[in-house]
């Protein structure tokens, strides 16, 4: 349907099919004088191809939550005007097209699409809109009739790419809403209209992967989009171990912006991802596409950036260039600290930049809003900033702000890593080793991967070489270098930690010296020197460092693990119970420390004897260990202990799963950057050799390859499941006064509590409800005069 013949329909989704080329009556200002007003302008001049809402060659990726948000907003009867906004190239039109293509507009509704990108001369369209607005103010019956004609029978009117005529379109839409309140209006563009009652759905770039998470690379939305677009031009393309890191780096270089990702993927016909990344990093604006896109006005990243900058006012552009000193997301607090105030008029300018999607807001930690400049736009603005005289002063203020934040330990979350690195570069050039050390310390908390930890170690060592005058800061930098080297299994760990301990003593920091002593114990443990590790941990424990937490674990707990591996199981169990009691004393609900204490206790119990209860205790602890981050060192150790103990008790039956489980442990160790301790490596090697002997070469290789994809629960199914022995058999060893005080069931519960089992596993052991276990335990505590599970254990073992 075209022009006045475009009769609306009340079923399904409808679009107009006019060419929108700007020919015919009403093209120029003079021609406009003879038009029929709004009806001619909208029904003849700005209609989109039918393909705007139709079949698409690819699926929409990573936008499920955004579609749900749009659905929730449009479902509200009071949402008469909905604006879908976001940065240029983020995929706004694509999202809205997908929404209406799959969901329609509800019963009895249709969609009429007006795409201003199809207008050759937007200045003419703006003039026509202004004249119509004047007619609206005059209350012209012809205008109202035209409004009703456009809206007759329609449920939704969709206006896309309206940025160039936003100032003229907004008042006309306000009149439209007054004249036709039954019609819903959806606008799609980078700029908010600013009308009363406008509901805004803001889109952001696609997630490009979190280094701290171990999600499959193919499930990262930005990577998934790259692969989909690459296969559109090269069907055989696939992620491999060789190219995956370059694809991920490409997506991050693109800032997760779909347009940039699509343009980068389109180059796959001529180059591999590593070469595309090199070109993209050198000149991101050079990425372009030769063909026309049905729902995007941009054909290159450079063109998109120029389009964005051209639509900014002088003050807006100047403010954007100054803000480009930030490398990543920033808060208003940070902006005020770096830009010397940033109040009053600057605030209003930043609000306009947000309205134009040049600054993208996002709720940060603690509810403080973070602002992000789209990556390609920031790079262009940073290039302009580098040529300004104020660049050096802004860079110095930026570095000083992040030095202060790092020293205070506030405002330096993972999202500030790029800014901290930029600040480090400034202080390196200034030769300030103390400031470099402060920044490196903050970066250490944001280095979950092995590559990041290695980079942070090099920065810390560089700060030490530059010279750190403050004694405590110098000792802390040495300790940080030692801890990072220890985590990576690097040789300098012992030297750094020994010097750090001496530096802490010289600075009269006994707690710091105790921490280094415990870290030296960790270094000895990793080297397989169990006797030296035991001596160091015992010295740290005796020096009053017992309650201190080293890398999230108590010294007593680490000493228990060393004694367990050295074969002193009775004392290892005693220390594990002590650590568990201390953790429950600080947190009755039991946090991560209690979880780790239960795990060590479970490994000691299973090492002592192979009983159903010991295996059940280990299974429960291992299941909880599986909830820790993938980079936690206890996760691979748990799997390795499982396979070694199964082999020790001759209970290894599924050798394919044993081999896969150890491969999963290897994967987790690489992920966390922590090599396997030597003594544990010596125990794992015979298990792998036994698996290789039990399996064919093909089975063994297949099992090892499948390891990284093995689920945690699948690995734990290696633990044999047998009916538990009746716990009442142990009651003969209990003091007669305790046995006489408790009922048979209460005694059973008390004995299992003494074994370190949780309420859940006790319930499973006894075949009763967990709440029943809680009630029995309360009665036990009351009868025995105990206040905690630890006291119950001590009473039974007295």
Coordinates of N, CA, C and O in Angstrom, one line a residue, residues 616-701:
X616 N 30.3 -39.7 52.8 CA 29.1 -38.8 52.8 C 29.5 -37.4 53.2 O 29.1 -36.4 52.7
X617 N 30.4 -37.4 54.3 CA 30.9 -36.1 54.7 C 31.7 -35.4 53.6 O 31.5 -34.2 53.4
X618 N 32.5 -36.2 52.9 CA 33.3 -35.6 51.8 C 32.4 -35.1 50.7 O 32.6 -34.1 50.1
X619 N 31.4 -35.9 50.4 CA 30.5 -35.6 49.3 C 29.8 -34.3 49.6 O 29.6 -33.4 48.7
X620 N 29.3 -34.1 50.8 CA 28.6 -32.9 51.2 C 29.6 -31.7 51.1 O 29.2 -30.6 50.6
X621 N 30.8 -31.8 51.6 CA 31.8 -30.7 51.6 C 32.2 -30.4 50.1 O 32.3 -29.2 49.8
X622 N 32.4 -31.4 49.3 CA 32.8 -31.2 47.9 C 31.7 -30.5 47.2 O 31.9 -29.7 46.3
X623 N 30.4 -30.9 47.4 CA 29.3 -30.2 46.8 C 29.3 -28.7 47.1 O 29.1 -27.8 46.2
X624 N 29.6 -28.3 48.3 CA 29.7 -26.9 48.7 C 30.9 -26.2 48.1 O 30.9 -25.1 47.7
X625 N 32.0 -27.0 48.0 CA 33.2 -26.4 47.4 C 32.9 -26.0 45.9 O 33.4 -25.1 45.4
X626 N 32.0 -26.8 45.3 CA 31.6 -26.5 43.9 C 30.9 -25.2 43.7 O 30.8 -24.7 42.6
X627 N 30.5 -24.5 44.8 CA 29.8 -23.2 44.7 C 30.8 -22.1 44.8 O 30.5 -20.9 44.5
X628 N 32.1 -22.4 45.1 CA 33.1 -21.3 45.1 C 33.5 -20.9 43.7 O 33.2 -21.6 42.7
X629 N 34.1 -19.8 43.5 CA 34.5 -19.3 42.1 C 35.5 -20.4 41.5 O 36.2 -21.1 42.2
X630 N 35.5 -20.4 40.2 CA 36.3 -21.4 39.5 C 37.8 -21.2 39.8 O 38.6 -22.1 39.6
X631 N 38.2 -20.0 40.1 CA 39.6 -19.7 40.4 C 40.0 -20.0 41.8 O 41.2 -19.9 42.1
X632 N 39.1 -20.5 42.7 CA 39.4 -20.9 44.0 C 40.3 -22.1 44.0 O 40.0 -23.1 43.3
X633 N 41.5 -22.1 44.7 CA 42.4 -23.2 44.6 C 41.8 -24.5 45.2 O 42.3 -25.6 44.8
X634 N 40.8 -24.4 46.1 CA 40.3 -25.6 46.7 C 39.5 -26.5 45.7 O 39.3 -27.7 45.9
X635 N 39.0 -25.9 44.6 CA 38.2 -26.6 43.6 C 39.1 -27.7 42.9 O 38.7 -28.9 42.9
X636 N 40.2 -27.4 42.3 CA 41.0 -28.5 41.7 C 41.6 -29.4 42.7 O 41.6 -30.6 42.5
X637 N 42.0 -28.9 43.9 CA 42.5 -29.7 44.9 C 41.5 -30.8 45.4 O 41.8 -31.9 45.6
X638 N 40.2 -30.4 45.5 CA 39.1 -31.3 45.9 C 39.0 -32.5 44.9 O 38.9 -33.6 45.3
X639 N 39.1 -32.1 43.6 CA 39.0 -33.2 42.6 C 40.2 -34.1 42.6 O 40.1 -35.3 42.4
X640 N 41.3 -33.5 42.8 CA 42.6 -34.4 42.9 C 42.6 -35.2 44.1 O 42.9 -36.4 44.0
X641 N 42.1 -34.7 45.3 CA 42.1 -35.5 46.5 C 41.1 -36.7 46.3 O 41.3 -37.8 46.7
X642 N 40.0 -36.4 45.6 CA 38.9 -37.4 45.3 C 39.5 -38.6 44.6 O 39.4 -39.7 45.0
X643 N 40.2 -38.3 43.5 CA 40.8 -39.4 42.6 C 41.9 -40.2 43.4 O 42.0 -41.4 43.3
X644 N 42.7 -39.4 44.1 CA 43.8 -40.0 44.8 C 43.3 -41.0 45.9 O 43.8 -42.1 46.1
X645 N 42.3 -40.5 46.6 CA 41.8 -41.3 47.7 C 41.0 -42.5 47.2 O 41.1 -43.6 47.8
X646 N 40.3 -42.4 46.1 CA 39.6 -43.5 45.5 C 40.6 -44.6 45.1 O 40.4 -45.8 45.3
X647 N 41.8 -44.1 44.5 CA 42.8 -45.1 44.2 C 43.4 -45.7 45.4 O 43.7 -46.9 45.4
X648 N 43.6 -44.9 46.5 CA 44.2 -45.5 47.7 C 43.3 -46.6 48.3 O 43.8 -47.6 48.8
X649 N 42.0 -46.3 48.3 CA 41.1 -47.3 48.9 C 40.6 -48.4 47.9 O 39.7 -49.1 48.2
X650 N 41.2 -48.3 46.7 CA 40.9 -49.3 45.6 C 39.4 -49.2 45.3 O 38.7 -50.3 45.1
X651 N 38.9 -48.0 45.2 CA 37.5 -47.9 44.9 C 37.3 -47.2 43.5 O 36.2 -46.8 43.2
X652 N 38.4 -47.0 42.8 CA 38.2 -46.4 41.4 C 37.7 -47.4 40.5 O 38.4 -48.4 40.2
X653 N 36.5 -47.2 39.9 CA 35.9 -48.1 39.0 C 35.8 -47.5 37.6 O 36.0 -48.2 36.6
X654 N 35.3 -46.3 37.5 CA 35.1 -45.6 36.3 C 36.3 -44.8 35.9 O 36.5 -43.6 36.2
X655 N 37.3 -45.5 35.2 CA 38.5 -44.8 34.9 C 38.4 -43.7 33.9 O 39.2 -42.8 33.9
X656 N 37.4 -43.8 33.0 CA 37.2 -42.7 32.0 C 36.9 -41.4 32.8 O 37.4 -40.4 32.5
X657 N 36.0 -41.6 33.8 CA 35.6 -40.4 34.5 C 36.8 -39.9 35.4 O 36.9 -38.7 35.7
X658 N 37.6 -40.8 35.9 CA 38.7 -40.4 36.7 C 39.7 -39.5 35.9 O 40.1 -38.5 36.3
X659 N 39.9 -40.0 34.6 CA 40.8 -39.2 33.7 C 40.2 -37.9 33.4 O 40.9 -36.8 33.4
X660 N 38.9 -37.9 33.2 CA 38.2 -36.6 32.8 C 38.2 -35.6 34.0 O 38.4 -34.4 33.9
X661 N 38.0 -36.2 35.2 CA 38.0 -35.4 36.4 C 39.4 -34.7 36.7 O 39.5 -33.5 37.0
X662 N 40.5 -35.4 36.4 CA 41.8 -34.8 36.6 C 42.1 -33.8 35.5 O 42.8 -32.8 35.7
X663 N 41.5 -34.0 34.3 CA 41.6 -33.0 33.3 C 40.9 -31.8 33.6 O 41.3 -30.6 33.4
X664 N 39.7 -31.9 34.3 CA 39.0 -30.8 34.8 C 39.8 -30.0 35.8 O 39.8 -28.8 35.8
X665 N 40.4 -30.8 36.7 CA 41.3 -30.1 37.7 C 42.4 -29.3 37.1 O 42.7 -28.2 37.5
X666 N 43.0 -29.9 36.0 CA 44.1 -29.2 35.3 C 43.6 -27.9 34.7 O 44.2 -26.8 34.8
X667 N 42.4 -28.0 34.1 CA 41.7 -26.8 33.5 C 41.5 -25.7 34.6 O 41.8 -24.5 34.4
X668 N 41.0 -26.1 35.8 CA 40.8 -25.1 36.8 C 42.1 -24.5 37.3 O 42.1 -23.3 37.7
X669 N 43.1 -25.3 37.4 CA 44.4 -24.8 37.9 C 44.9 -23.7 36.8 O 45.5 -22.7 37.2
X670 N 44.8 -24.1 35.6 CA 45.2 -23.1 34.6 C 44.4 -21.8 34.7 O 44.9 -20.7 34.5
X671 N 43.1 -22.0 34.9 CA 42.2 -20.8 35.0 C 42.6 -20.0 36.2 O 42.6 -18.7 36.1
X672 N 42.9 -20.6 37.3 CA 43.3 -19.8 38.5 C 44.7 -19.4 38.6 O 45.1 -18.6 39.4
X673 N 45.6 -20.0 37.7 CA 47.0 -19.6 37.7 C 47.8 -20.2 38.8 O 48.8 -19.6 39.2
X674 N 47.3 -21.3 39.5 CA 48.0 -21.8 40.6 C 48.4 -23.2 40.2 O 47.6 -24.1 40.1
X675 N 49.7 -23.5 40.1 CA 50.2 -24.8 39.7 C 49.9 -25.8 40.9 O 49.8 -25.4 42.0
X676 N 49.9 -27.1 40.5 CA 49.7 -28.1 41.5 C 50.9 -28.3 42.4 O 52.0 -28.4 41.9
X677 N 50.7 -28.3 43.8 CA 51.8 -28.6 44.7 C 52.5 -29.8 44.3 O 51.9 -30.8 43.9
X678 N 53.8 -29.8 44.6 CA 54.7 -30.9 44.1 C 54.3 -32.3 44.7 O 54.2 -33.3 44.0
X679 N 54.0 -32.3 46.0 CA 53.7 -33.5 46.7 C 52.3 -34.1 46.2 O 52.1 -35.3 46.0
X680 N 51.4 -33.2 45.8 CA 50.1 -33.6 45.3 C 50.3 -34.1 43.8 O 49.7 -35.1 43.4
X681 N 51.2 -33.4 43.1 CA 51.5 -33.9 41.7 C 52.1 -35.3 41.8 O 51.8 -36.1 40.9
X682 N 52.9 -35.6 42.8 CA 53.5 -36.9 42.9 C 52.5 -38.0 43.2 O 52.7 -39.2 42.8
X683 N 51.4 -37.6 43.8 CA 50.3 -38.6 44.1 C 49.3 -38.7 43.0 O 48.7 -39.8 42.8
X684 N 49.2 -37.6 42.2 CA 48.2 -37.7 41.0 C 48.8 -38.5 39.9 O 48.1 -39.2 39.1
X685 N 50.1 -38.4 39.7 CA 50.8 -39.0 38.5 C 50.5 -40.5 38.5 O 50.2 -41.0 37.4
X686 N 50.6 -41.3 39.6 CA 50.3 -42.7 39.5 C 48.8 -43.0 39.1 O 48.5 -44.0 38.5
X687 N 47.9 -42.1 39.6 CA 46.5 -42.3 39.2 C 46.3 -42.1 37.7 O 45.6 -42.9 37.1
X688 N 46.9 -41.1 37.2 CA 46.8 -40.9 35.7 C 47.4 -42.1 35.0 O 46.9 -42.6 34.0
X689 N 48.6 -42.6 35.5 CA 49.2 -43.8 34.8 C 48.3 -45.0 34.9 O 48.2 -45.8 34.0
X690 N 47.6 -45.2 36.1 CA 46.7 -46.3 36.2 C 45.5 -46.2 35.2 O 45.1 -47.1 34.6
X691 N 45.0 -44.9 35.1 CA 43.9 -44.7 34.1 C 44.3 -45.0 32.7 O 43.6 -45.6 31.9
X692 N 45.6 -44.6 32.4 CA 46.1 -44.9 31.0 C 46.2 -46.4 30.8 O 46.0 -46.9 29.7
X693 N 46.6 -47.1 31.9 CA 46.7 -48.5 31.7 C 45.4 -49.3 31.6 O 45.3 -50.3 31.0
X694 N 44.4 -48.7 32.3 CA 43.1 -49.4 32.2 C 42.3 -49.1 31.0 O 41.4 -49.8 30.6
X695 N 42.6 -48.0 30.3 CA 41.8 -47.6 29.1 C 42.7 -47.7 27.8 O 43.9 -47.8 27.9
X696 N 42.0 -47.8 26.7 CA 42.7 -47.8 25.4 C 43.2 -46.4 25.2 O 42.8 -45.4 25.9
X697 N 44.2 -46.2 24.3 CA 44.7 -44.9 24.0 C 43.7 -43.9 23.6 O 43.7 -42.7 24.0
X698 N 42.7 -44.4 22.7 CA 41.6 -43.5 22.3 C 40.7 -43.1 23.4 O 40.3 -41.9 23.5
X699 N 40.4 -44.1 24.3 CA 39.5 -43.7 25.4 C 40.1 -42.7 26.4 O 39.5 -41.8 26.8
X700 N 41.4 -43.0 26.6 CA 42.1 -42.1 27.5 C 42.2 -40.6 26.9 O 41.9 -39.7 27.6
X701 N 42.5 -40.5 25.6 CA 42.6 -39.2 25.0 C 41.3 -38.5 25.0 O 41.2 -37.3 25.3

